[in-house]
GROMACS .gro file of C-alpha atoms in nm:
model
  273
    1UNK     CA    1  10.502   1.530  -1.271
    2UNK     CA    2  10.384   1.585  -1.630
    3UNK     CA    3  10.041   1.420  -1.641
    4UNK     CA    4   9.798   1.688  -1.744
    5UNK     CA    5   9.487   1.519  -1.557
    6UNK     CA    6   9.678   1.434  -1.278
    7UNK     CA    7  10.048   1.597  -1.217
    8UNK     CA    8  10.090   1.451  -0.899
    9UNK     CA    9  10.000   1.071  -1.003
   10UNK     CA   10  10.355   0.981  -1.164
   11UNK     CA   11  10.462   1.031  -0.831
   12UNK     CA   12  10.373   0.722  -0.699
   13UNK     CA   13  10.589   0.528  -0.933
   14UNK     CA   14  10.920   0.662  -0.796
   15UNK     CA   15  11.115   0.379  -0.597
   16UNK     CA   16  10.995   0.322  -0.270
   17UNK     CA   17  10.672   0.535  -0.283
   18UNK     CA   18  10.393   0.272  -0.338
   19UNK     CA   19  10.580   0.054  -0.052
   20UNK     CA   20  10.557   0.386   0.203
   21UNK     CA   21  10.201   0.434   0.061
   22UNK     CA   22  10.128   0.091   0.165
   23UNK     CA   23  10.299   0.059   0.494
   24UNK     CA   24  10.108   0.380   0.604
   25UNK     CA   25   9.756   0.260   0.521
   26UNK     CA   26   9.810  -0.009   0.686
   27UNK     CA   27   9.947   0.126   1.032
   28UNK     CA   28   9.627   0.346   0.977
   29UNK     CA   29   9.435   0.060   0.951
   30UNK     CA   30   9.536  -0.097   1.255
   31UNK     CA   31   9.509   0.176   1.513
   32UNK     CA   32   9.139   0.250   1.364
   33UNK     CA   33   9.047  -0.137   1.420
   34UNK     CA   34   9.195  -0.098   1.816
   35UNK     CA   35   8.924  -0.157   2.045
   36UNK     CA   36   8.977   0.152   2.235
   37UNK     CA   37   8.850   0.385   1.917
   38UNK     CA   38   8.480   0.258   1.915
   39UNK     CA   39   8.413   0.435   2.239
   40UNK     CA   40   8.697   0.671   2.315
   41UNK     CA   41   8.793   0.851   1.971
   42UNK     CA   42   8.718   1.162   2.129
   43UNK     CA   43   8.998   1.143   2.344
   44UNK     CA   44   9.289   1.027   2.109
   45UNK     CA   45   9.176   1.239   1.865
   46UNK     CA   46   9.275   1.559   2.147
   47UNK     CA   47   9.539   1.367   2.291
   48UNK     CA   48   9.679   1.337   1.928
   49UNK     CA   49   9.607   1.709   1.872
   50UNK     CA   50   9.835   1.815   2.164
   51UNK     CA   51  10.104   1.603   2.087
   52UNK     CA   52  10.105   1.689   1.722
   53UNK     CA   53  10.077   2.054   1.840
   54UNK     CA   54  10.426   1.993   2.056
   55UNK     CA   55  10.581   1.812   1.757
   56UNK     CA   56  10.554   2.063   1.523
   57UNK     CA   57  10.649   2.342   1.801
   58UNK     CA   58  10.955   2.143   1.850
   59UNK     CA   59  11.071   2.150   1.472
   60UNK     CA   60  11.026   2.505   1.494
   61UNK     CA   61  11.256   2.581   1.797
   62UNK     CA   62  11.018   2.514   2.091
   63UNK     CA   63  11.076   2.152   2.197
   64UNK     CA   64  10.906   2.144   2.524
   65UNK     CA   65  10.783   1.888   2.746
   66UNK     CA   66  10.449   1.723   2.634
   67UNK     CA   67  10.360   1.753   3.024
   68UNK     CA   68  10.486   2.155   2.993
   69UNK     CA   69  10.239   2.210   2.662
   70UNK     CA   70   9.956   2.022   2.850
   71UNK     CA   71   9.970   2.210   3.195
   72UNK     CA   72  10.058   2.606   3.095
   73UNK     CA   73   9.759   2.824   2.965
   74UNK     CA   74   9.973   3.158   2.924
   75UNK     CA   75  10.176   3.155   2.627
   76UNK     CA   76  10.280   3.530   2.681
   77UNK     CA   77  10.574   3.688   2.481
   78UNK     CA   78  10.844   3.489   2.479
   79UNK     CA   79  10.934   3.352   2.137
   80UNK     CA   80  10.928   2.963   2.273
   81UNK     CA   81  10.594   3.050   2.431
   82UNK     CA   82  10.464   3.243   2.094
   83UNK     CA   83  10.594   2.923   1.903
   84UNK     CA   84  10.411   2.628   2.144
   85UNK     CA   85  10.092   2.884   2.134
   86UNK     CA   86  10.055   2.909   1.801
   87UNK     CA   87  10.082   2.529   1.721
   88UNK     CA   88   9.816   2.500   1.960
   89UNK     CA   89   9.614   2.738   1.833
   90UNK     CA   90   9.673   2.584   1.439
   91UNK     CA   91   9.615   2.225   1.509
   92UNK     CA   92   9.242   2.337   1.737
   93UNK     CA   93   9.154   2.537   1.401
   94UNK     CA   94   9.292   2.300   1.139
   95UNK     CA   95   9.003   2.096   1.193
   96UNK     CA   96   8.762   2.358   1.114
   97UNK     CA   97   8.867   2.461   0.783
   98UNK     CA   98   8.819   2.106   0.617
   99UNK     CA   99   8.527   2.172   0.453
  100UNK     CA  100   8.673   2.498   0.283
  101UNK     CA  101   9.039   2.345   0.187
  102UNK     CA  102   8.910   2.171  -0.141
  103UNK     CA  103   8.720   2.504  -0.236
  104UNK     CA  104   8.951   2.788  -0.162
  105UNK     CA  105   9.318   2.634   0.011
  106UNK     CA  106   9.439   2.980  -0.030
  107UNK     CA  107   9.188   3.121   0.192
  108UNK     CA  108   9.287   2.841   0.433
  109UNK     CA  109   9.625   2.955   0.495
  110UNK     CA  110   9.607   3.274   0.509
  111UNK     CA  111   9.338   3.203   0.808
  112UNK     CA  112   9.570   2.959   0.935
  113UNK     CA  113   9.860   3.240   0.896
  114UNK     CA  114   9.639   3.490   1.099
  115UNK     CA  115   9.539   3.207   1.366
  116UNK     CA  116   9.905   3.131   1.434
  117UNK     CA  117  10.016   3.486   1.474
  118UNK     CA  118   9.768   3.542   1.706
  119UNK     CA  119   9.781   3.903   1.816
  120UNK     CA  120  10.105   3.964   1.824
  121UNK     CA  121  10.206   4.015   1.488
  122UNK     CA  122  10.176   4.351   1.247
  123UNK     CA  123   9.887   4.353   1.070
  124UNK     CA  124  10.030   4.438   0.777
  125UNK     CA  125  10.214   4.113   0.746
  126UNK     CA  126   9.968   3.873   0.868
  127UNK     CA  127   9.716   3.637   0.691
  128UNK     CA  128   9.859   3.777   0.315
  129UNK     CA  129  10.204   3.582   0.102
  130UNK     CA  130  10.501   3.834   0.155
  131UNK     CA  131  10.573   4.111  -0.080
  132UNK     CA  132  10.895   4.180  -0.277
  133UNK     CA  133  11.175   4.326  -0.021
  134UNK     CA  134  10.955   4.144   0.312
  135UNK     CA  135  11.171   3.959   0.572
  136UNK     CA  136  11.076   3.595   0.677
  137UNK     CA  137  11.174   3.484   1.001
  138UNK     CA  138  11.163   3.061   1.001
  139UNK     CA  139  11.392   2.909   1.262
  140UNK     CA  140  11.432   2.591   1.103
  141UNK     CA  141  11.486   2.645   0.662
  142UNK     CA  142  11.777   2.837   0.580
  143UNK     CA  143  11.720   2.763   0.211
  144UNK     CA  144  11.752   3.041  -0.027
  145UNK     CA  145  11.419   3.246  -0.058
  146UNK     CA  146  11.219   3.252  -0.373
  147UNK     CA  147  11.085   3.541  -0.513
  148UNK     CA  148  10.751   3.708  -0.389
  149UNK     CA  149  10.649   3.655  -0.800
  150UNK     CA  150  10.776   3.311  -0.806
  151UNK     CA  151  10.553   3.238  -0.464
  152UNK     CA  152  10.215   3.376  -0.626
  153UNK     CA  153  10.268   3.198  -0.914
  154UNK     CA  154  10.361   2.854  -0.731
  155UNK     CA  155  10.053   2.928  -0.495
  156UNK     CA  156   9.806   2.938  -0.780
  157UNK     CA  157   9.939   2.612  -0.880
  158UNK     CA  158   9.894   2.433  -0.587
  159UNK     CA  159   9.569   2.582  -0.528
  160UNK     CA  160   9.441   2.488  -0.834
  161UNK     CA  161   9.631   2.132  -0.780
  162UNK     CA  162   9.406   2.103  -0.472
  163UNK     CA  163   9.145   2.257  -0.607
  164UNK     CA  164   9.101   1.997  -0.922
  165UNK     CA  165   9.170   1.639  -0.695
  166UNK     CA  166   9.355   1.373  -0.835
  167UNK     CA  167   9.369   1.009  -0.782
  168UNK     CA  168   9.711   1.034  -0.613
  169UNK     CA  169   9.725   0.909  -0.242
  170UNK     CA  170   9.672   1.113   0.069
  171UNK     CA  171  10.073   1.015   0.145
  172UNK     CA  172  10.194   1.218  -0.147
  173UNK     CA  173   9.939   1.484  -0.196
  174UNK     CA  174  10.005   1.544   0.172
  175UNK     CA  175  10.383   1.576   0.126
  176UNK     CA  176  10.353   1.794  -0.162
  177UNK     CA  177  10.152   1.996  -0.001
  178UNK     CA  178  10.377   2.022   0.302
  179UNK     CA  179  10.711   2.040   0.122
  180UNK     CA  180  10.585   2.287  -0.114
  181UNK     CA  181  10.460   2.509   0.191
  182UNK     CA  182  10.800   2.458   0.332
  183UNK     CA  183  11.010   2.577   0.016
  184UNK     CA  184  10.804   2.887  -0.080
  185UNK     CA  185  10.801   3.011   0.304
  186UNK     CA  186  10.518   3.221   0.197
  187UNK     CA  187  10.478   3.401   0.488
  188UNK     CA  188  10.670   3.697   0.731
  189UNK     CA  189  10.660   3.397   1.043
  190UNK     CA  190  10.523   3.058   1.124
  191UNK     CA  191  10.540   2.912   0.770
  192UNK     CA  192  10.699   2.568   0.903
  193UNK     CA  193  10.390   2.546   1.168
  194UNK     CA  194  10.124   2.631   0.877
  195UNK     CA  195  10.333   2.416   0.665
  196UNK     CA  196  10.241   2.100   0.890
  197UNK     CA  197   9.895   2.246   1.000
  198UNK     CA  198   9.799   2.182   0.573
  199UNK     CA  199   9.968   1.856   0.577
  200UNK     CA  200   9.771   1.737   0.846
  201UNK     CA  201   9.425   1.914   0.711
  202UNK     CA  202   9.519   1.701   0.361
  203UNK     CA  203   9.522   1.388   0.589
  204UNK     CA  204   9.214   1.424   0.752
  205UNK     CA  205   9.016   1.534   0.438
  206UNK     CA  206   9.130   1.301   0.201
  207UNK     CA  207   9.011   0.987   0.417
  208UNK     CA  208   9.332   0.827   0.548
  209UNK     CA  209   9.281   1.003   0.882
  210UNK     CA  210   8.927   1.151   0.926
  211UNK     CA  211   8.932   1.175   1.340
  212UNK     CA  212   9.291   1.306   1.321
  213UNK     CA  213   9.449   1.067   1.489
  214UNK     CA  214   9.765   0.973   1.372
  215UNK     CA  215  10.026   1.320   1.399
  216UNK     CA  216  10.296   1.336   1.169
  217UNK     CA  217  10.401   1.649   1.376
  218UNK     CA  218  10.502   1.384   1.632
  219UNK     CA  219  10.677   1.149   1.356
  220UNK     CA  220  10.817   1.465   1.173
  221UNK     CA  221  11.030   1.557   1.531
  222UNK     CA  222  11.089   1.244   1.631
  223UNK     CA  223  11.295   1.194   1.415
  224UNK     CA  224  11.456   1.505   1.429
  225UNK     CA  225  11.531   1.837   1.271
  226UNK     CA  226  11.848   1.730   1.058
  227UNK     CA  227  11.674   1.450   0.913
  228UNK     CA  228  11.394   1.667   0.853
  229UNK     CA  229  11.595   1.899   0.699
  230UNK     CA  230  11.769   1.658   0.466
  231UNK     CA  231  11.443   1.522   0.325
  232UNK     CA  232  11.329   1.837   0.271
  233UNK     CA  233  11.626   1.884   0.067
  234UNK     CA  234  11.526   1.643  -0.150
  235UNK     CA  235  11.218   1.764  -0.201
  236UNK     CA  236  11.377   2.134  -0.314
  237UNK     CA  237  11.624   1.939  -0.538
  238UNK     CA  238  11.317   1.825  -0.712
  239UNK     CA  239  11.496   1.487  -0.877
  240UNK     CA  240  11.295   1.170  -0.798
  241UNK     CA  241  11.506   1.045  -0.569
  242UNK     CA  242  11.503   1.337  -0.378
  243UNK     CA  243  11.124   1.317  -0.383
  244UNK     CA  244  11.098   0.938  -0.312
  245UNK     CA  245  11.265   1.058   0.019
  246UNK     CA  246  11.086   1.328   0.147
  247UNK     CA  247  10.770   1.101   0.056
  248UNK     CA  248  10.899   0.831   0.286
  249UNK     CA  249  11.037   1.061   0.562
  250UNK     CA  250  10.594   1.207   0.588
  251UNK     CA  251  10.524   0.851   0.547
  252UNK     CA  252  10.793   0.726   0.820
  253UNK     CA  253  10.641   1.025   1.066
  254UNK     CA  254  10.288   0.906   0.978
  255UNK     CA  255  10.328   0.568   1.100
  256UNK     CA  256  10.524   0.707   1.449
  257UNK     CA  257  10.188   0.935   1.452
  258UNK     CA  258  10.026   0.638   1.483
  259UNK     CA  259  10.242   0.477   1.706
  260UNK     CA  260  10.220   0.740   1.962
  261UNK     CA  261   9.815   0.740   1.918
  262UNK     CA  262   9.862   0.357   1.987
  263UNK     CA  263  10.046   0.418   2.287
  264UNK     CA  264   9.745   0.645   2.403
  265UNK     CA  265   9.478   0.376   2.258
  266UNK     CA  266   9.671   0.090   2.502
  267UNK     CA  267   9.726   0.359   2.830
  268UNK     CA  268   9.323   0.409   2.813
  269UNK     CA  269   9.245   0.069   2.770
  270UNK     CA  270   9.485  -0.018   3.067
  271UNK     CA  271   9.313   0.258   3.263
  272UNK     CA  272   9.611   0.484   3.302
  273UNK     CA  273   9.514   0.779   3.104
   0.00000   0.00000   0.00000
C-alpha cells in the first residue's frame, strides 16, 4: 500500500483479488441486464434495502426474521429492536449522503452515527469519534481498541484517501473502507452498522451498484458472524494474505447480494412478489 498517487492500487495485485474483482462485476452485470430491472428497479432497489438493513442487524446481534423487519413499525427500547431500527434507519439515509461522501466522508459518518442512534443515545457521545477514556459498546469485534489519537489520525487518512479517488476498484476501496471502519470502532455504539452503511454508500457511488441493488449486508451474514470475524482478522493483521481474504469475503457477500436481489428480480417476474 505504498503508491503515493494511489495507496490503495497495489492492492489489487494480491492473490486472488483481481479474480474476486472480476467475479463481482460480473454477477453485477447480470442482475442489471435481468429483464425485471427496466421497469421495476424501484422495487428491488427497497426490497434490497430491507434485506440489507436485516443483514447487517443480524451481524450485530439482531438476526430477525426478514418477514419480522418488514411487518413491525415500533422499534421501542429493547436493544434487538434499537439494533433492527437503526439499520433501517442507516440504509433509508445512506442513499442520501452520496453526493457529500467524496467531499467530506467524515461529515458522512458522523451523520450516519447520529441517524443510527436515533434518539436514544447521549448527546454527548453521538455523531463525534470517541474521546480518550470513552467506552464502545460493539456486540460483534472484541479486538483490542485503538487509541482515540490513533483513530483521528487513521480518520484523516481515510478521508483524505476518499477524498483524493484512485483508480482502485469499487471491491477494494469498499472493503477498505469497511474493514477500516470496523478496526478503529470510532464510535460509543453502532460502529459495525455504520461500518456496512459506508461500504455500501462506496458501492453505489463508485458505479458498480448505482440503484443499490446488490446488499453485501445480506452476503456479509449469510455467511455468518465467525467467518466474518475471521476475515476481518485478516484485515487487522494487515499482511496480504490477510487482506486478499477479507477482499474476497466483501466480494463473496457482494455476489450473494446479488443473488438474493435475483431471487426478488425472478419472484416479480413470476408475479409472486
Amino acid at each position: 500500500m505504498s503508491s503515493a498517487s494511489d495507496p490503495l492500487a497495489p492492492l489489487a495485485g494480491l492473490p486472488g483479488v483481481a479474480e474476486s474483482v472480476d467475479s463481482v462485476r460480473k454477477a453485477v452485470d447480470r442482475v442489471y441486464g435481468h429483464r425485471v430491472m427496466r421497469r421495476r428497479s424501484g422495487e428491488i432497489t427497497s426490497e434490497a434495502a430491507l434485506r440489507g438493513a436485516r443483514g447487517s442487524a443480524a451481524l450485530s446481534g439482531a438476526d430477525w426474521a426478514l418477514e419480522e423487519v418488514r411487518r413491525r413499525t415500533d422499534f421501542g427500547s429493547e436493544p434487538e429492536a434499537l439494533t433492527v431500527g437503526a439499520a433501517l434507519r442507516l440504509t433509508a439515509e445512506a442513499g442520501q449522503l452520496l453526493s457529500i461522501w467524496r467531499q467530506s466522508p467524515l461529515r458522512v459518518l458522523a451523520r450516519l452515527h447520529l441517524v443510527a442512534c436515533g434518539s436514544t443515545a447521549d448527546g454527548d457521545v453521538v455523531g463525534r469519534p470517541r474521546l480518550a477514556g470513552e467506552p464502545v459498546t460493539e456486540p460483534l469485534v472484541g479486538l483490542p481498541l485503538p487509541s482515540a489519537e490513533e483513530v483521528a489520525g487513521r480518520l484523516d487518512g481515510l478521508s483524505r484517501l476518499i477524498i483524493a479517488g484512485g483508480s482502485a476498484p469499487a471491491l477494494i476501496t469498499a472493503a477498505v473502507v469497511h474493514g477500516e471502519l470496523l478496526a478503529l470502532r470510532p464510535f460509543a455504539s453502532y460502529n459495525g452498522l455504520v461500518a456496512r452503511a459506508a461500504e455500501r454508500i462506496v458501492l453505489i457511488n463508485s458505479g458498480l451498484d448505482p440503484k443499490a441493488i446488490c446488499p453485501a449486508e445480506v452476503g456479509h451474514a449469510e455467511q455468518g458472524s465467525d467467518a466474518y470475524l475471521a476475515a476481518f482478522e485478516g484485515y487487522v493483521s494487515g499482511t496480504p494474505e490477510g487482506m486478499s481474504a477479507w477482499i474476497g469475503h466483501c466480494g463473496r457477500a457482494i455476489e450473494l447480494g446479488v443473488r438474493e436481489s435475483t431471487a426478488v428480480c425472478e419472484a416479480l417476474q413470476r408475479g409472486a412478489a
